[in-house]
């Protein structure tokens, strides 16, 4: 997947707000396996197209997408509960992080640059996984689905995160891996960086980003160049 780095250092910033799944935590590939397995167990054939449309989506959007794909007979509540149960089991011992997470967060802490998380996941999932990954204490604010009225792609999660940090959105960087997240961050006015995980950027999404990068290592180099 091609990445496009900025030709010059990023614009000055005062904080970074991260998405969680697929950006900080390497959980999307695990969840993909679960989604396919649970769907099959319920008698529905999951496809890559349907699954990828769900990446980065809120609970409500995922429900709508699955009903659109499989009809009103799709048992979303059962699907959701089984997926969450299996995810808890698989993440009970260790929650893997994406390459470059520890190095970037350590650099930000050393430079006294505040950080936040803006995720579409519910609070128990978000706080539990960040805690298990040893990252919970690294963030000054964590915004989950339970903290907003409108989830991504609405800008509210990012506007809430920057408000909690006490900063204007235009003074912050957002780091995202999903289309919904990029749309949310851009609409909120943050300098938006996409680090793709399972879903690559379209032309529309690329146009909303300051840059599309291959990893958080690349972002660290760009953020602190010179």
GROMACS .gro file of C-alpha atoms in nm:
model
  226
    1UNK     CA    1   0.000   0.000   0.000
    2UNK     CA    2   0.160   0.324  -0.111
    3UNK     CA    3   0.215   0.598   0.143
    4UNK     CA    4   0.261   0.964   0.068
    5UNK     CA    5   0.477   1.160   0.308
    6UNK     CA    6   0.469   1.537   0.329
    7UNK     CA    7   0.763   1.698   0.150
    8UNK     CA    8   0.824   1.919   0.456
    9UNK     CA    9   0.768   1.874   0.830
   10UNK     CA   10   0.408   1.877   0.941
   11UNK     CA   11   0.250   2.204   1.043
   12UNK     CA   12   0.317   2.295   1.408
   13UNK     CA   13   0.089   2.110   1.648
   14UNK     CA   14   0.016   2.112   2.019
   15UNK     CA   15  -0.135   1.763   2.066
   16UNK     CA   16  -0.214   1.438   1.888
   17UNK     CA   17  -0.550   1.260   1.903
   18UNK     CA   18  -0.539   0.893   1.806
   19UNK     CA   19  -0.802   0.652   1.688
   20UNK     CA   20  -0.770   0.322   1.876
   21UNK     CA   21  -0.847  -0.003   1.689
   22UNK     CA   22  -0.625  -0.039   1.385
   23UNK     CA   23  -0.429   0.276   1.474
   24UNK     CA   24  -0.291   0.217   1.823
   25UNK     CA   25  -0.401  -0.143   1.876
   26UNK     CA   26  -0.342  -0.421   1.625
   27UNK     CA   27  -0.690  -0.562   1.677
   28UNK     CA   28  -0.867  -0.524   1.342
   29UNK     CA   29  -0.728  -0.844   1.189
   30UNK     CA   30  -0.830  -1.042   1.498
   31UNK     CA   31  -1.178  -0.891   1.488
   32UNK     CA   32  -1.205  -0.977   1.118
   33UNK     CA   33  -1.161  -1.347   1.195
   34UNK     CA   34  -1.423  -1.323   1.468
   35UNK     CA   35  -1.674  -1.145   1.242
   36UNK     CA   36  -1.643  -1.414   0.975
   37UNK     CA   37  -1.668  -1.699   1.229
   38UNK     CA   38  -1.968  -1.557   1.416
   39UNK     CA   39  -2.154  -1.476   1.094
   40UNK     CA   40  -2.103  -1.831   0.966
   41UNK     CA   41  -2.223  -1.972   1.297
   42UNK     CA   42  -2.541  -1.769   1.264
   43UNK     CA   43  -2.598  -1.891   0.907
   44UNK     CA   44  -2.481  -1.583   0.718
   45UNK     CA   45  -2.186  -1.563   0.478
   46UNK     CA   46  -1.969  -1.265   0.562
   47UNK     CA   47  -1.784  -1.106   0.269
   48UNK     CA   48  -1.477  -0.885   0.248
   49UNK     CA   49  -1.693  -0.606   0.105
   50UNK     CA   50  -1.936  -0.608   0.397
   51UNK     CA   51  -1.660  -0.648   0.655
   52UNK     CA   52  -1.449  -0.363   0.518
   53UNK     CA   53  -1.754  -0.136   0.515
   54UNK     CA   54  -1.778  -0.197   0.891
   55UNK     CA   55  -1.418  -0.101   0.974
   56UNK     CA   56  -1.411   0.208   1.192
   57UNK     CA   57  -1.789   0.221   1.219
   58UNK     CA   58  -1.996   0.274   1.530
   59UNK     CA   59  -2.229   0.016   1.682
   60UNK     CA   60  -2.528   0.182   1.516
   61UNK     CA   61  -2.368   0.205   1.173
   62UNK     CA   62  -2.252  -0.157   1.186
   63UNK     CA   63  -2.606  -0.264   1.272
   64UNK     CA   64  -2.744  -0.070   0.975
   65UNK     CA   65  -2.482  -0.205   0.735
   66UNK     CA   66  -2.550  -0.566   0.833
   67UNK     CA   67  -2.926  -0.527   0.805
   68UNK     CA   68  -2.880  -0.367   0.462
   69UNK     CA   69  -2.656  -0.654   0.355
   70UNK     CA   70  -2.852  -0.948   0.499
   71UNK     CA   71  -3.201  -0.821   0.568
   72UNK     CA   72  -3.401  -0.751   0.881
   73UNK     CA   73  -3.370  -1.115   0.986
   74UNK     CA   74  -3.003  -1.063   1.069
   75UNK     CA   75  -2.975  -1.117   1.449
   76UNK     CA   76  -2.752  -0.818   1.521
   77UNK     CA   77  -2.780  -0.829   1.899
   78UNK     CA   78  -2.670  -1.193   1.910
   79UNK     CA   79  -2.395  -1.122   1.656
   80UNK     CA   80  -2.270  -0.826   1.860
   81UNK     CA   81  -2.269  -1.015   2.190
   82UNK     CA   82  -2.087  -1.316   2.044
   83UNK     CA   83  -1.826  -1.096   1.875
   84UNK     CA   84  -1.758  -0.906   2.196
   85UNK     CA   85  -1.732  -1.225   2.401
   86UNK     CA   86  -1.482  -1.379   2.160
   87UNK     CA   87  -1.285  -1.054   2.142
   88UNK     CA   88  -1.258  -1.040   2.522
   89UNK     CA   89  -1.135  -1.400   2.528
   90UNK     CA   90  -0.870  -1.344   2.259
   91UNK     CA   91  -0.751  -1.018   2.416
   92UNK     CA   92  -0.752  -1.149   2.775
   93UNK     CA   93  -0.378  -1.219   2.787
   94UNK     CA   94  -0.223  -0.961   2.558
   95UNK     CA   95  -0.346  -0.679   2.336
   96UNK     CA   96  -0.101  -0.624   2.049
   97UNK     CA   97  -0.006  -0.269   1.955
   98UNK     CA   98   0.077  -0.132   1.612
   99UNK     CA   99   0.441  -0.077   1.511
  100UNK     CA  100   0.577   0.254   1.635
  101UNK     CA  101   0.318   0.312   1.909
  102UNK     CA  102   0.558   0.292   2.202
  103UNK     CA  103   0.826   0.501   2.033
  104UNK     CA  104   0.585   0.777   1.926
  105UNK     CA  105   0.408   0.797   2.263
  106UNK     CA  106   0.742   0.804   2.446
  107UNK     CA  107   0.864   1.089   2.227
  108UNK     CA  108   0.543   1.285   2.280
  109UNK     CA  109   0.565   1.236   2.656
  110UNK     CA  110   0.930   1.343   2.661
  111UNK     CA  111   0.837   1.659   2.474
  112UNK     CA  112   0.536   1.723   2.704
  113UNK     CA  113   0.294   1.707   2.410
  114UNK     CA  114  -0.052   1.593   2.529
  115UNK     CA  115  -0.233   1.302   2.367
  116UNK     CA  116  -0.589   1.175   2.353
  117UNK     CA  117  -0.791   0.889   2.207
  118UNK     CA  118  -1.110   0.930   2.006
  119UNK     CA  119  -1.269   0.591   1.937
  120UNK     CA  120  -1.603   0.455   1.819
  121UNK     CA  121  -1.566   0.169   2.067
  122UNK     CA  122  -1.765   0.165   2.388
  123UNK     CA  123  -1.595   0.258   2.713
  124UNK     CA  124  -1.552  -0.094   2.860
  125UNK     CA  125  -1.387  -0.216   2.539
  126UNK     CA  126  -1.168   0.092   2.496
  127UNK     CA  127  -1.052   0.127   2.856
  128UNK     CA  128  -1.005  -0.248   2.897
  129UNK     CA  129  -0.796  -0.288   2.583
  130UNK     CA  130  -0.585   0.023   2.640
  131UNK     CA  131  -0.522  -0.093   2.995
  132UNK     CA  132  -0.428  -0.445   2.887
  133UNK     CA  133  -0.190  -0.297   2.629
  134UNK     CA  134  -0.026  -0.085   2.898
  135UNK     CA  135  -0.122   0.241   2.727
  136UNK     CA  136  -0.401   0.379   2.942
  137UNK     CA  137  -0.181   0.616   3.142
  138UNK     CA  138  -0.032   0.770   2.827
  139UNK     CA  139  -0.341   0.975   2.742
  140UNK     CA  140  -0.478   1.289   2.898
  141UNK     CA  141  -0.827   1.229   2.753
  142UNK     CA  142  -1.013   0.927   2.617
  143UNK     CA  143  -1.336   0.978   2.422
  144UNK     CA  144  -1.545   0.666   2.355
  145UNK     CA  145  -1.881   0.600   2.193
  146UNK     CA  146  -2.040   0.646   2.534
  147UNK     CA  147  -1.913   1.005   2.557
  148UNK     CA  148  -2.074   1.147   2.242
  149UNK     CA  149  -2.415   1.174   2.084
  150UNK     CA  150  -2.286   1.142   1.729
  151UNK     CA  151  -2.008   0.889   1.650
  152UNK     CA  152  -1.765   0.902   1.358
  153UNK     CA  153  -1.786   1.010   1.076
  154UNK     CA  154  -1.945   1.299   1.268
  155UNK     CA  155  -1.677   1.538   1.403
  156UNK     CA  156  -1.809   1.525   1.762
  157UNK     CA  157  -1.555   1.266   1.892
  158UNK     CA  158  -1.263   1.481   1.778
  159UNK     CA  159  -1.422   1.806   1.888
  160UNK     CA  160  -1.481   1.651   2.230
  161UNK     CA  161  -1.123   1.523   2.256
  162UNK     CA  162  -0.969   1.860   2.167
  163UNK     CA  163  -1.205   2.038   2.406
  164UNK     CA  164  -1.095   1.807   2.688
  165UNK     CA  165  -0.734   1.886   2.603
  166UNK     CA  166  -0.815   2.256   2.611
  167UNK     CA  167  -0.691   2.311   2.256
  168UNK     CA  168  -0.837   2.434   1.929
  169UNK     CA  169  -0.880   2.153   1.672
  170UNK     CA  170  -0.655   2.325   1.419
  171UNK     CA  171  -0.367   2.298   1.666
  172UNK     CA  172  -0.398   1.919   1.685
  173UNK     CA  173  -0.308   1.620   1.468
  174UNK     CA  174  -0.551   1.331   1.426
  175UNK     CA  175  -0.421   0.983   1.342
  176UNK     CA  176  -0.668   0.745   1.178
  177UNK     CA  177  -0.684   0.416   0.987
  178UNK     CA  178  -1.046   0.423   0.863
  179UNK     CA  179  -1.246   0.629   0.616
  180UNK     CA  180  -1.507   0.717   0.878
  181UNK     CA  181  -1.234   0.836   1.112
  182UNK     CA  182  -1.062   1.048   0.848
  183UNK     CA  183  -1.394   1.213   0.763
  184UNK     CA  184  -1.458   1.285   1.131
  185UNK     CA  185  -1.114   1.431   1.197
  186UNK     CA  186  -1.111   1.644   0.883
  187UNK     CA  187  -1.461   1.777   0.955
  188UNK     CA  188  -1.348   1.871   1.305
  189UNK     CA  189  -1.060   2.073   1.163
  190UNK     CA  190  -0.763   1.865   1.277
  191UNK     CA  191  -0.450   1.808   1.069
  192UNK     CA  192  -0.539   1.454   0.960
  193UNK     CA  193  -0.291   1.172   0.906
  194UNK     CA  194  -0.405   0.833   0.780
  195UNK     CA  195  -0.201   0.524   0.861
  196UNK     CA  196  -0.399   0.253   0.679
  197UNK     CA  197  -0.456  -0.085   0.839
  198UNK     CA  198  -0.708  -0.307   0.658
  199UNK     CA  199  -0.859  -0.038   0.435
  200UNK     CA  200  -0.658   0.178   0.199
  201UNK     CA  201  -0.747   0.537   0.113
  202UNK     CA  202  -0.966   0.631  -0.181
  203UNK     CA  203  -0.895   0.947  -0.379
  204UNK     CA  204  -1.160   1.125  -0.172
  205UNK     CA  205  -1.005   1.017   0.156
  206UNK     CA  206  -0.651   1.101   0.043
  207UNK     CA  207  -0.770   1.453  -0.041
  208UNK     CA  208  -0.893   1.496   0.319
  209UNK     CA  209  -0.555   1.400   0.465
  210UNK     CA  210  -0.244   1.604   0.523
  211UNK     CA  211  -0.059   1.280   0.447
  212UNK     CA  212  -0.108   0.906   0.417
  213UNK     CA  213   0.177   0.727   0.593
  214UNK     CA  214   0.295   0.370   0.617
  215UNK     CA  215   0.346   0.355   0.992
  216UNK     CA  216   0.363   0.548   1.316
  217UNK     CA  217   0.741   0.538   1.282
  218UNK     CA  218   0.700   0.746   0.968
  219UNK     CA  219   0.470   0.986   1.147
  220UNK     CA  220   0.723   1.031   1.429
  221UNK     CA  221   0.995   1.117   1.181
  222UNK     CA  222   0.772   1.365   0.999
  223UNK     CA  223   0.641   1.524   1.317
  224UNK     CA  224   0.984   1.588   1.461
  225UNK     CA  225   1.189   1.644   1.147
  226UNK     CA  226   1.452   1.910   1.196
   0.00000   0.00000   0.00000
